[in-house]
CSV table of C-alpha atoms in Angstrom, one decimal:
chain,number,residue,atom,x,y,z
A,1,UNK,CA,8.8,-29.8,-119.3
A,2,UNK,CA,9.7,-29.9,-115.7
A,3,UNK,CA,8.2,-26.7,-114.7
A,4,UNK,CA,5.2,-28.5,-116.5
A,5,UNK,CA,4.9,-31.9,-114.0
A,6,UNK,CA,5.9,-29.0,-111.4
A,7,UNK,CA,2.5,-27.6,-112.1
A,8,UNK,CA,0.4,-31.1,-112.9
A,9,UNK,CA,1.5,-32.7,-109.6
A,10,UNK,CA,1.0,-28.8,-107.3
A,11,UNK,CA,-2.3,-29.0,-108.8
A,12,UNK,CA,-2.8,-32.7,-108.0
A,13,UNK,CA,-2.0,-32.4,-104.4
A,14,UNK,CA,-4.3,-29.6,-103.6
A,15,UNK,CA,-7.0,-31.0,-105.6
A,16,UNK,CA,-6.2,-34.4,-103.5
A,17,UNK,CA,-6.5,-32.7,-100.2
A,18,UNK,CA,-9.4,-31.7,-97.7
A,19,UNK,CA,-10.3,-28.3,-96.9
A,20,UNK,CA,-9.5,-28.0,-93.0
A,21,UNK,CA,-8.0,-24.7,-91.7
A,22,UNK,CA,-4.2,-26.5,-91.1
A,23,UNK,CA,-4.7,-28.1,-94.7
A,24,UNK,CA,-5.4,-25.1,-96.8
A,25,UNK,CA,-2.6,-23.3,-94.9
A,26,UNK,CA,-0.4,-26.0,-96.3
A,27,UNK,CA,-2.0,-25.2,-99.2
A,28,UNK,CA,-0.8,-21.6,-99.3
A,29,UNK,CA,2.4,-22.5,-98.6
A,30,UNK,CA,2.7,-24.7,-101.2
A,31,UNK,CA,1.5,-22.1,-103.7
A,32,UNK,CA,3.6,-19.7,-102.4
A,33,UNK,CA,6.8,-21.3,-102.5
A,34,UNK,CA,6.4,-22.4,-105.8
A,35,UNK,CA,6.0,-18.6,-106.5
A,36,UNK,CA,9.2,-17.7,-104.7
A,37,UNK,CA,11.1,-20.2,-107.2
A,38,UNK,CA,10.0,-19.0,-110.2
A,39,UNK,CA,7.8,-22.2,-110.8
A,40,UNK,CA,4.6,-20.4,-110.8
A,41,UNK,CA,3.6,-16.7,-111.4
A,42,UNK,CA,1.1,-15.0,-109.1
A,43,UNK,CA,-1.7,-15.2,-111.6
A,44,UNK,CA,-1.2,-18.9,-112.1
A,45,UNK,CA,-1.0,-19.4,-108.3
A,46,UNK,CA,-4.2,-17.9,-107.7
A,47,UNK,CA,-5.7,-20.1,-110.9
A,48,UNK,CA,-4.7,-23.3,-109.4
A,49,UNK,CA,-6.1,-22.9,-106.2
A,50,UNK,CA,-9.3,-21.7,-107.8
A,51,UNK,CA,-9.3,-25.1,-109.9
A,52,UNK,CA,-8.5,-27.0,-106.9
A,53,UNK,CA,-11.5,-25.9,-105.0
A,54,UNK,CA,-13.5,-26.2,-107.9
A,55,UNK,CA,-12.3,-30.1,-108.4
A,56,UNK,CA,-13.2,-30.5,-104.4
A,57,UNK,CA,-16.8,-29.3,-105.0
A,58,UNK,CA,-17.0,-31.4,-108.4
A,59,UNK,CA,-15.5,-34.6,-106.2
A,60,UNK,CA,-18.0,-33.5,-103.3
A,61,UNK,CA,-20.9,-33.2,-105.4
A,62,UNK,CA,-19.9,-37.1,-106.8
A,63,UNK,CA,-19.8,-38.5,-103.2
A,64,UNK,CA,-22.2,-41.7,-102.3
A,65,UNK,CA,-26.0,-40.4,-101.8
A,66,UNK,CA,-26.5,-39.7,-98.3
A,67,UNK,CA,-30.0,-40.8,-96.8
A,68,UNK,CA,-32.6,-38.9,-97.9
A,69,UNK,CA,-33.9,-38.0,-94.4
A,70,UNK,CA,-30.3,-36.5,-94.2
A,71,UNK,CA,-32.0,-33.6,-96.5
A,72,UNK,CA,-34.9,-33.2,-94.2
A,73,UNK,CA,-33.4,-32.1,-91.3
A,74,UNK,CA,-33.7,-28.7,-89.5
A,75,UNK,CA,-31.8,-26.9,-87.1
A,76,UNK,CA,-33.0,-24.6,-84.8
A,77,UNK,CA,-32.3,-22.1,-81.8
A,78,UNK,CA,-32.3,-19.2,-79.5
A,79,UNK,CA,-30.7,-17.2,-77.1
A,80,UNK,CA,-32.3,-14.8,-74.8
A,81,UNK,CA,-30.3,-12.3,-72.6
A,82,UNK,CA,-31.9,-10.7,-69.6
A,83,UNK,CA,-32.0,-8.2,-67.1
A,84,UNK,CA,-34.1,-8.8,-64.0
A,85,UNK,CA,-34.9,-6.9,-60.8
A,86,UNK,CA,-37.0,-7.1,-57.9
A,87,UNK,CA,-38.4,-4.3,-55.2
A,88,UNK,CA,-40.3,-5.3,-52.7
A,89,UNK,CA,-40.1,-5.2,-48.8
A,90,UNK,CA,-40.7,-8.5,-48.1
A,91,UNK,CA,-43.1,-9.6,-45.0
A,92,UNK,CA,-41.0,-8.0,-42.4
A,93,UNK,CA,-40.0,-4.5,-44.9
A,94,UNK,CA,-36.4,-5.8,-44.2
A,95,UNK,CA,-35.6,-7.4,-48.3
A,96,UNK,CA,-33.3,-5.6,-50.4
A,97,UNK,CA,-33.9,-4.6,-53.8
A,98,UNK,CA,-32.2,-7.2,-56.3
A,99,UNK,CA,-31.0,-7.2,-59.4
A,100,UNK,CA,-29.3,-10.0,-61.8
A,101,UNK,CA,-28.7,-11.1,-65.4
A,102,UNK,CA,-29.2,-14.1,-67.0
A,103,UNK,CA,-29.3,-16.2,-70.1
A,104,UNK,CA,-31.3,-19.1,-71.5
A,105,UNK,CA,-30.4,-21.0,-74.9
A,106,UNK,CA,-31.5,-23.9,-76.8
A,107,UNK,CA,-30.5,-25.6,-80.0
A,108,UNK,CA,-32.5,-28.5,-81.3
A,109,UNK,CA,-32.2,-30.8,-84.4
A,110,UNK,CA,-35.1,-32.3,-86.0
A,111,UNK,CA,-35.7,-35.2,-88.7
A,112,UNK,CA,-38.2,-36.4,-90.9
A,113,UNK,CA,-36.9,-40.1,-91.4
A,114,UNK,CA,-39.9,-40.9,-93.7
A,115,UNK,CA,-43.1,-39.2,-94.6
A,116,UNK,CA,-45.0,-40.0,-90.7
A,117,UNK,CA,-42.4,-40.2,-88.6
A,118,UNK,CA,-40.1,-36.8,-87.2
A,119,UNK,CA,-37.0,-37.4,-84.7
A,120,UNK,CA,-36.1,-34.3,-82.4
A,121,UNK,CA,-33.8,-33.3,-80.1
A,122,UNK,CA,-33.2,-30.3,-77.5
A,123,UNK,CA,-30.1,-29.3,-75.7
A,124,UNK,CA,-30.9,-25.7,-73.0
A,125,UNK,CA,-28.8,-24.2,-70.3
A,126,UNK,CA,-30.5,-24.2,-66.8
A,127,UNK,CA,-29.8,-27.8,-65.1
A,128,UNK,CA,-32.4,-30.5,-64.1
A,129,UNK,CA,-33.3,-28.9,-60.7
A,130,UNK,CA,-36.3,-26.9,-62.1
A,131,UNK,CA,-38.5,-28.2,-65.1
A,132,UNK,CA,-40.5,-24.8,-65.8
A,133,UNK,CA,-37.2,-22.9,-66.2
A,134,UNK,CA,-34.4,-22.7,-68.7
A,135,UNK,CA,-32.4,-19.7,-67.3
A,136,UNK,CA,-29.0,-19.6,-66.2
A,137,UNK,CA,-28.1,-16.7,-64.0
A,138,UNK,CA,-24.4,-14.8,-64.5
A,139,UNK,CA,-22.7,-15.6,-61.6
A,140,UNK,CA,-19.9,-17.6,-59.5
A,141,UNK,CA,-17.1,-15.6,-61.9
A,142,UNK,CA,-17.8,-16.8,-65.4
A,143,UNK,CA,-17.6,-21.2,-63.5
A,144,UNK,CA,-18.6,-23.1,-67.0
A,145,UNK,CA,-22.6,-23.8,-66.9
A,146,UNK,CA,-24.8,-27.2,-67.7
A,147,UNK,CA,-26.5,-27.6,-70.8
A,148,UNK,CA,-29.1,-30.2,-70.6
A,149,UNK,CA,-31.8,-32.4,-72.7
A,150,UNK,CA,-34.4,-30.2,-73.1
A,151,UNK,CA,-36.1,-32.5,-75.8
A,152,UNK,CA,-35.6,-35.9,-76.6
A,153,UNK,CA,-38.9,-36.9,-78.7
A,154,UNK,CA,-40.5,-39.4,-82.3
A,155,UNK,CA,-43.6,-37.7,-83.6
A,156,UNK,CA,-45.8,-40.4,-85.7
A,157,UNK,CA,-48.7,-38.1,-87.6
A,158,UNK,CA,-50.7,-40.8,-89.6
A,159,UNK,CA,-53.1,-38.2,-90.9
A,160,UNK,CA,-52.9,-34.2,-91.8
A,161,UNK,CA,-55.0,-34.2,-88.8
A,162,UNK,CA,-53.1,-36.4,-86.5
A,163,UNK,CA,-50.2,-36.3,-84.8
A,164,UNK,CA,-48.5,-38.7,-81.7
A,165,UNK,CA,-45.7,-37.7,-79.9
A,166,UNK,CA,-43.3,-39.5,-77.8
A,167,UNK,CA,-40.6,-39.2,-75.3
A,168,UNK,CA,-39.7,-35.7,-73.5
A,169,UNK,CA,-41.8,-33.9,-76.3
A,170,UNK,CA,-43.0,-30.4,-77.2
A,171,UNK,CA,-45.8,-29.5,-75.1
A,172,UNK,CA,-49.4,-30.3,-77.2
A,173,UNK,CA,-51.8,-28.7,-74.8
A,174,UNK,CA,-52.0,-25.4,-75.7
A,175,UNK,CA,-53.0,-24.0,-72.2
A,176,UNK,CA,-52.2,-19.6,-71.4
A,177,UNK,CA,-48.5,-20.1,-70.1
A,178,UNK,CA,-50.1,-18.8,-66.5
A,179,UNK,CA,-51.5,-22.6,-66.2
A,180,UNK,CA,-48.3,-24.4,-68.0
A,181,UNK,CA,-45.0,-22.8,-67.9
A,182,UNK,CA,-43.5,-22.5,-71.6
A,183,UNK,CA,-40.3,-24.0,-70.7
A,184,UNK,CA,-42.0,-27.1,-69.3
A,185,UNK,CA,-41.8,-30.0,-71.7
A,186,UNK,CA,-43.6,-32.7,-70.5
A,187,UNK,CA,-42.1,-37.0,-70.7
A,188,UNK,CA,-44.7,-39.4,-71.6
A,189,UNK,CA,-47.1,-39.1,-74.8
A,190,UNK,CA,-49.1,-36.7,-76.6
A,191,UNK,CA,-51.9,-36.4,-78.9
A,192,UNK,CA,-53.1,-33.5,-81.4
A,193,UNK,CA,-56.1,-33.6,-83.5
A,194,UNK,CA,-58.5,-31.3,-85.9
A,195,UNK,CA,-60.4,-31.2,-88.2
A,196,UNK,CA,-63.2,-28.9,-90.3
A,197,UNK,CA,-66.0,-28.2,-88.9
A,198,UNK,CA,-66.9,-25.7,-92.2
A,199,UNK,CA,-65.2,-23.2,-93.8
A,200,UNK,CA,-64.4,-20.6,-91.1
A,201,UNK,CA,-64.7,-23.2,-87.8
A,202,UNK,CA,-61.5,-25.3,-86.4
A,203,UNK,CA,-62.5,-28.1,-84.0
A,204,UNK,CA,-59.5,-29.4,-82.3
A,205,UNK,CA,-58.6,-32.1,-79.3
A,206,UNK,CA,-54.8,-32.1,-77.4
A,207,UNK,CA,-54.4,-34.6,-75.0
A,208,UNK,CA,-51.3,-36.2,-72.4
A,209,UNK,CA,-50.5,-38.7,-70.5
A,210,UNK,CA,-47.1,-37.8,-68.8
A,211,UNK,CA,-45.2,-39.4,-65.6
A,212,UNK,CA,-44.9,-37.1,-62.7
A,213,UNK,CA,-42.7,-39.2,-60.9
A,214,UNK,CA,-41.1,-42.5,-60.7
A,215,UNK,CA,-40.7,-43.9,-57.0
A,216,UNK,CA,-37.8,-46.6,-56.6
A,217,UNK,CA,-39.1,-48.0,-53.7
A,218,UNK,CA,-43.0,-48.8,-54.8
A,219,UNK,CA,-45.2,-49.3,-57.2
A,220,UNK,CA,-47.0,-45.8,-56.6
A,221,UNK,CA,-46.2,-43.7,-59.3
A,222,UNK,CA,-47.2,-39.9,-59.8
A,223,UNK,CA,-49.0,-39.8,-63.2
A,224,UNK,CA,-51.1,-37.2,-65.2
A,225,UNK,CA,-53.4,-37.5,-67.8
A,226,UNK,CA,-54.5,-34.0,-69.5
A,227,UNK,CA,-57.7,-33.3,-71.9
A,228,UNK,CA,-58.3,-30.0,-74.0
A,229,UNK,CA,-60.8,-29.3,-76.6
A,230,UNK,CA,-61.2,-26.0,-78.4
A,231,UNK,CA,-62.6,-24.1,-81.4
A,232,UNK,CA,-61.5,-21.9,-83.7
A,233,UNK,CA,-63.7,-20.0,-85.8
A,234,UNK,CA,-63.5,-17.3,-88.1
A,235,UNK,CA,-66.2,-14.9,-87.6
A,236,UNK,CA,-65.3,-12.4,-90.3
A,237,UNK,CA,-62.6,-10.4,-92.2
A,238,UNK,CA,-61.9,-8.8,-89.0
A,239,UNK,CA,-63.1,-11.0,-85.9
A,240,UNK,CA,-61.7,-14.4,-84.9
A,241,UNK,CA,-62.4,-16.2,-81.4
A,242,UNK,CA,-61.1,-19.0,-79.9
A,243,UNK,CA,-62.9,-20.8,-77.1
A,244,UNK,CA,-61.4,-24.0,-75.0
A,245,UNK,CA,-62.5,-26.5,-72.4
A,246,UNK,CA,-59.8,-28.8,-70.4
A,247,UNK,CA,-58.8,-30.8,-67.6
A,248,UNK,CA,-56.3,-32.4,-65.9
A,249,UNK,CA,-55.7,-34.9,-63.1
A,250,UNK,CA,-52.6,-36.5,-61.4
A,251,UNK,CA,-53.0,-40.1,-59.9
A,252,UNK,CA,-50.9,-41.1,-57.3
A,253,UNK,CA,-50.4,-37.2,-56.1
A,254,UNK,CA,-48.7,-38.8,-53.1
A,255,UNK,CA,-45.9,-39.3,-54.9
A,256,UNK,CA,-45.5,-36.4,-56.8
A,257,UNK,CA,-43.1,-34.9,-54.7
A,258,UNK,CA,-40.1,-32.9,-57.0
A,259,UNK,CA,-41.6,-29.6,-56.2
A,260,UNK,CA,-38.6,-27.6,-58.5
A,261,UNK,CA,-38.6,-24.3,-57.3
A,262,UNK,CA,-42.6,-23.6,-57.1
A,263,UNK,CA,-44.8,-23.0,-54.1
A,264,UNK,CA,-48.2,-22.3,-53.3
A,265,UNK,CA,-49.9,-25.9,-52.7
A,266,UNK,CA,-51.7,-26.7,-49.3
A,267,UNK,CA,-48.9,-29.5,-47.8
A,268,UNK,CA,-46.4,-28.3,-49.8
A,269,UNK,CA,-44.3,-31.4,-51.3
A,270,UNK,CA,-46.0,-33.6,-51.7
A,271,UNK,CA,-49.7,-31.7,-51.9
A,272,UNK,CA,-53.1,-32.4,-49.6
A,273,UNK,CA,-55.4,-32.2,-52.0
A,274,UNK,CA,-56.5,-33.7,-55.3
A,275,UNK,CA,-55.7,-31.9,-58.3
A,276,UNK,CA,-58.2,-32.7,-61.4
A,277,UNK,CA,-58.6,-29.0,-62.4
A,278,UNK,CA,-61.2,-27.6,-65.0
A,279,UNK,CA,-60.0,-24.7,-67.2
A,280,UNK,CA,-62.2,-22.8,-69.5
A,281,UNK,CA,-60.5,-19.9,-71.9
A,282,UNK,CA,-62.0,-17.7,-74.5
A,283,UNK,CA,-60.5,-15.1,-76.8
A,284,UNK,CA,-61.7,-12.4,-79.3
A,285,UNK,CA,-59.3,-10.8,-81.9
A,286,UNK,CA,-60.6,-7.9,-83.7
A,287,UNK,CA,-57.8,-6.2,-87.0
A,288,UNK,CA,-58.3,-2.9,-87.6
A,289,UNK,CA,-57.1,-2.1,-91.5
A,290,UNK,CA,-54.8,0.2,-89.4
A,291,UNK,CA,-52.8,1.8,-86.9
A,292,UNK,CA,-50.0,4.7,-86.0
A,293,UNK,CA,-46.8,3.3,-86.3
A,294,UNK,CA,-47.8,0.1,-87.3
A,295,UNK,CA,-47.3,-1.9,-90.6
A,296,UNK,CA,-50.6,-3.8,-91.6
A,297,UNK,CA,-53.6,-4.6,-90.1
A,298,UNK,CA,-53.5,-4.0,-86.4
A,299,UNK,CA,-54.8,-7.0,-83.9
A,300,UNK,CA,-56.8,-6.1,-80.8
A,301,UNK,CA,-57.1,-9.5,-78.6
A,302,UNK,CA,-59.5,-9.5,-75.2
A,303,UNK,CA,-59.3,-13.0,-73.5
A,304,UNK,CA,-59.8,-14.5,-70.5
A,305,UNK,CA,-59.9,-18.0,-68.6
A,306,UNK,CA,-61.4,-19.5,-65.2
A,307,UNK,CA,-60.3,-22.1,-63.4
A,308,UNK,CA,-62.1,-24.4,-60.5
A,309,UNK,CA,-60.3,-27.4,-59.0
A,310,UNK,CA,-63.0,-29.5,-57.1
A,311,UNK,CA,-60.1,-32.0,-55.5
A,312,UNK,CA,-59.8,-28.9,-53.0
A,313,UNK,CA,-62.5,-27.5,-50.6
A,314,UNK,CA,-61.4,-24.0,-50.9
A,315,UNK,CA,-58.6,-22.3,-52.0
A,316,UNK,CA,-59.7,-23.3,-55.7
A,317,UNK,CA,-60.5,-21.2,-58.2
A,318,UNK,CA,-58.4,-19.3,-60.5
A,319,UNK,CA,-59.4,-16.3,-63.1
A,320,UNK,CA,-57.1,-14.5,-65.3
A,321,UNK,CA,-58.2,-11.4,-68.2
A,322,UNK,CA,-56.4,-9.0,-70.4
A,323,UNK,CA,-55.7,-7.2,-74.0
A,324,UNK,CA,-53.3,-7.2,-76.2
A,325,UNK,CA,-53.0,-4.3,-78.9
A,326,UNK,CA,-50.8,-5.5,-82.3
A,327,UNK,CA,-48.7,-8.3,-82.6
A,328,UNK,CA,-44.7,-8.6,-82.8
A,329,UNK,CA,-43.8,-10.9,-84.9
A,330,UNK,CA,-42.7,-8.5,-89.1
A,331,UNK,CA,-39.7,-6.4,-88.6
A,332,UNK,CA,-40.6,-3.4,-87.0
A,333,UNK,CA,-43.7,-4.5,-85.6
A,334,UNK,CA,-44.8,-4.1,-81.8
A,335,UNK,CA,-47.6,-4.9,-79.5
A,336,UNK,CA,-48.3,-4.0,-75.9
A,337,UNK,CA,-50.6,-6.0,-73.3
A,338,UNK,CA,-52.0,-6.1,-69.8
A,339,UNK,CA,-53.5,-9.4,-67.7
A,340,UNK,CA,-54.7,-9.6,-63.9
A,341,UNK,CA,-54.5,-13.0,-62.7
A,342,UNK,CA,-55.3,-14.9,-59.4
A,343,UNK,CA,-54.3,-18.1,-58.8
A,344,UNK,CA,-55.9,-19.1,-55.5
A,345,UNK,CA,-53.5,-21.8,-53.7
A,346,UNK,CA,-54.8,-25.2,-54.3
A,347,UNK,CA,-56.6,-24.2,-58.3
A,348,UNK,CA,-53.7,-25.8,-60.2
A,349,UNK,CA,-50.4,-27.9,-59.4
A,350,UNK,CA,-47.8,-25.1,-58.4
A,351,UNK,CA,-44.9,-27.4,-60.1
A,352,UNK,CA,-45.8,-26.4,-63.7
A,353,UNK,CA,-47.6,-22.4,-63.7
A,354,UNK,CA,-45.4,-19.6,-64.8
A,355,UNK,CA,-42.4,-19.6,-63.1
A,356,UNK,CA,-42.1,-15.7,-63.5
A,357,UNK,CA,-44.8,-14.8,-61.3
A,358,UNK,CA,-44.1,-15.1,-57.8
A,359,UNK,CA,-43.6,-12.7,-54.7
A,360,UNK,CA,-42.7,-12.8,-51.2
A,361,UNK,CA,-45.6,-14.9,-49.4
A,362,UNK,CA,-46.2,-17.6,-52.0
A,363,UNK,CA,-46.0,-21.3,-49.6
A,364,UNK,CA,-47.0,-19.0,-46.7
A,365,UNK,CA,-43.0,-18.1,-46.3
A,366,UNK,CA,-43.0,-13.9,-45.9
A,367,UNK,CA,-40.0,-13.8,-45.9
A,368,UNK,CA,-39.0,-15.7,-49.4
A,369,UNK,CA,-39.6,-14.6,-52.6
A,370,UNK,CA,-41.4,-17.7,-54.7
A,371,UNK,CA,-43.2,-18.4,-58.1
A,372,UNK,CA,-46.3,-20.6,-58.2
A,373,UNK,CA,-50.3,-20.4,-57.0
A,374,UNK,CA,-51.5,-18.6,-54.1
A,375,UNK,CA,-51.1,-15.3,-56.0
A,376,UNK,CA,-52.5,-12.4,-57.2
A,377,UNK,CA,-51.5,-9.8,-59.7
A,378,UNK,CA,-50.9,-7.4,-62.7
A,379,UNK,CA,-48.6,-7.9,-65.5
A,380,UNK,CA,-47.6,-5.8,-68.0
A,381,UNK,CA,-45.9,-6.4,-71.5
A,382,UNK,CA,-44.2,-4.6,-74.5
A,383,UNK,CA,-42.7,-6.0,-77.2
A,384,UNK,CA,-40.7,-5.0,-80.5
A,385,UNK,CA,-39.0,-7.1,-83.4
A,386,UNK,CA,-36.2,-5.0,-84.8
A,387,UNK,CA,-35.5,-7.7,-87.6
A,388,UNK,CA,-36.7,-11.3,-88.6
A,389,UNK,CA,-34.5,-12.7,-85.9
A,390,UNK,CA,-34.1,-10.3,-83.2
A,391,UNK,CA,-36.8,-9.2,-80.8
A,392,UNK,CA,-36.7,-6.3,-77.8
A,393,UNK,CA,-39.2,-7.7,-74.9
A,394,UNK,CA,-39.7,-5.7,-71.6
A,395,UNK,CA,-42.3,-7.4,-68.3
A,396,UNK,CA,-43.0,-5.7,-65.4
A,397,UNK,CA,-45.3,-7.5,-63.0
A,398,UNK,CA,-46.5,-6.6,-59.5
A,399,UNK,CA,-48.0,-9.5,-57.5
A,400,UNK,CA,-48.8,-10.0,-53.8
A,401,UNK,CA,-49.5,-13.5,-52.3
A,402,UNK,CA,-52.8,-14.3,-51.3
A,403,UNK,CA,-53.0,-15.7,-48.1
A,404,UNK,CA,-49.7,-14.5,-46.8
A,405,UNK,CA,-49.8,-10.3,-45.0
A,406,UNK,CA,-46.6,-9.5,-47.4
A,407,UNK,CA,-46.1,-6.3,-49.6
A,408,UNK,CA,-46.5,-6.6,-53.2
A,409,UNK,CA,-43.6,-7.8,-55.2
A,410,UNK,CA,-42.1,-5.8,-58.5
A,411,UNK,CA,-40.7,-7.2,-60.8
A,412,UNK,CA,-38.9,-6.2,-64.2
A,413,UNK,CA,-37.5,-8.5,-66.8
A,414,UNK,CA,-35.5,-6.6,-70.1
A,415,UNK,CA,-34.8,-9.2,-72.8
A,416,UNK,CA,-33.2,-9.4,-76.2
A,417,UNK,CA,-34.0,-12.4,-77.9
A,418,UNK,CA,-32.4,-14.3,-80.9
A,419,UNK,CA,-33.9,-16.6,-83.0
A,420,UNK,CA,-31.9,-18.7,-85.6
């Protein structure tokens, strides 16, 4: 009879109990000095515990229903480690080659609290003295790094169609990441609509309004409001294109003066000249049924864009074309790709282009190696997914700034990238 309660109250406790690492050790100790003694067998041991996990599921599964947005929620991330270096002279043929590594993550959590309205969130390394970059370099012996809001956003979509988004948001405008950096995420609010033309035809219009800056001693704000339309259109089984026509144009440029780390503009921070450019893109994908060493149907895409900013005088345009052969995105998938692009110095707001391409020259400065307009150049790109969550990517550009006598910067970039 004792040996019975023995058991009754053992199983009691550990049914009783929650399941963190110091109380399941308590647990086991429990169970095993009941062993010791003679109380309990082995085989009764290991039976008890398996009840008592079983009653904590059962008691777990019974609990209070939680929100049902609770079960809408999704989580995800990525982490991107990178080698980096850079050969070129420099103005004077006096720079060093360089090399470095560095990292970039980012873990968000998103919500659907009811069926218009999503909540998100974004934390990534990289502090708050750049917005077009994320990347944290290895360095000053293994000092802790930031991690910083990244995201911090509603979306309202009314409508299939329609969606509204508020806050430090997701960027909706869709422009070639030469124009708008992918790690930019712009603060205001955002608009994204489509809609059918017919069968095979995708008409679609993003739009922003985003603040650029916030002076604390006047009323003159830096503000930008953005416009893009584009189309869509399946063509055939094989041939797709996509064709777009945008604008943007900041109010108040005076005041836009956190330059991050880009260069190019005429006046540097804040800029001379008005910035309201017009951006035209177009792309054609043709799918082969297939290819050697590829899985599928294989994607050839040919694209281009041009860009004319009449706020300036000169110094204005901007054009940028390439190729792309397949598409990494299955397991064991790959695709290659080349694009020239020349970003004349006053064509688009150097605070938000790609932050990778850059050389010595850029902001008239020989002698310092900078990413923004005012450049010209090649890049070249090759990428392979070994599995559903883990992608090989290799860059290697060579760019020369425009209006600046400096050599021609190269530059290679070796990633792995993990998505989760």
């Amino acid at each position: 009879m004792r040996s019975c309660i023995t058991k009754t109250l053992a199983l009691g406790v550990l049914a009783g109990v929650g399941v963190t690492d110091a109380q399941e050790a308590r647990n086991d100790l429990l169970l095993r000095k009941l062993v010791e003694k003679g109380v309990l067998t082995q085989k009764e041991a290991d039976q008890m515990k398996l009840e008592a996990e079983r009653e904590q599921y059962v008691l777990w599964q019974q609990a209070p229903d939680l929100p049902a947005w609770v079960d809408k929620m999704s989580m995800s991330g990525d982490l991107r480690l990178r080698y980096e270096t850079f050969n070129s002279a420099g103005g004077g043929g006096t720079k060093p080659a360089r090399e470095r590594f560095r990292y970039r993550f980012r873990y968000g959590i998103s919500a659907t609290v009811n069926e218009d309205w999503l909540l998100g969130f974004r934390l990534a390394s990289g502090g708050t003295g750049d917005p077009t970059s994320t990347n944290e370099t290895m360095d000053d012996d293994g000092a802790n790094d930031t991690l910083t809001i990244d995201r911090a956003y509603a979306a309202w979509t009314p409508a299939d169609s329609l969606t509204l988004s508020f806050g430090k948001m997701p960027n909706p405008m869709g422009f070639d990441s030469a124009v708008m950096d992918g790690d930019y995420t712009p603060e205001g609010i955002g608009l994204q609509w489509s809609t059918g033309l017919a069968e095979d035809h995708i008409l679609g219009i993003n739009a922003m309004g985003i603040v650029v800056n916030e002076s604390s001693t006047d009323s003159s704000d830096a503000y930008a409001g953005f416009l893009r339309s584009y189309l869509d259109s399946s063509l055939s089984d094989k041939l797709s294109s996509t064709v777009g026509l945008g604008m943007y144009n900041i109010f108040n440029k005076e005041a836009a003066t956190d330059a991050g780390g880009q260069s190019g503009n005429t006046g540097g921070n804040a800029p001379t000249h008005n910035f309201n450019p017009i951006i035209a893109d177009a792309a054609l994908t043709y799918k082969l049924d297939s290819f050697p060493g590829y899985e599928g149907a294989f994607p050839i895409k040919m694209g281009g864009s041009y860009i004319h900013n009449p706020g300036a005088s000169e110094k204005n345009n901007g054009y940028m074309a390439g190729i792309t052969f397949g598409k990494a995105k299955a397991q064991g998938s790959w695709e290659i790709g080349w694009q020239y692009r020349e970003l004349q110095a006053d064509s688009l707001y150097d605070n938000w282009v790609d932050y990778d391409f850059g050389a010595y020259g850029v902001g008239a400065d020989a002698n310092s190696y900078k990413g923004g307009t005012d450049a010209r150049g090649h890049l070249f790109k090759a990428k392979y997914q070994i599995s559903s969550s883990m992608q090989f990517s290799a860059t290697i550009s060579r760019v020369q700034s425009i209006t600046t006598n400096a050599h021609p910067s190269t530059r290679g970039q070796f990633d792995l990238i993990w998505k989760f």
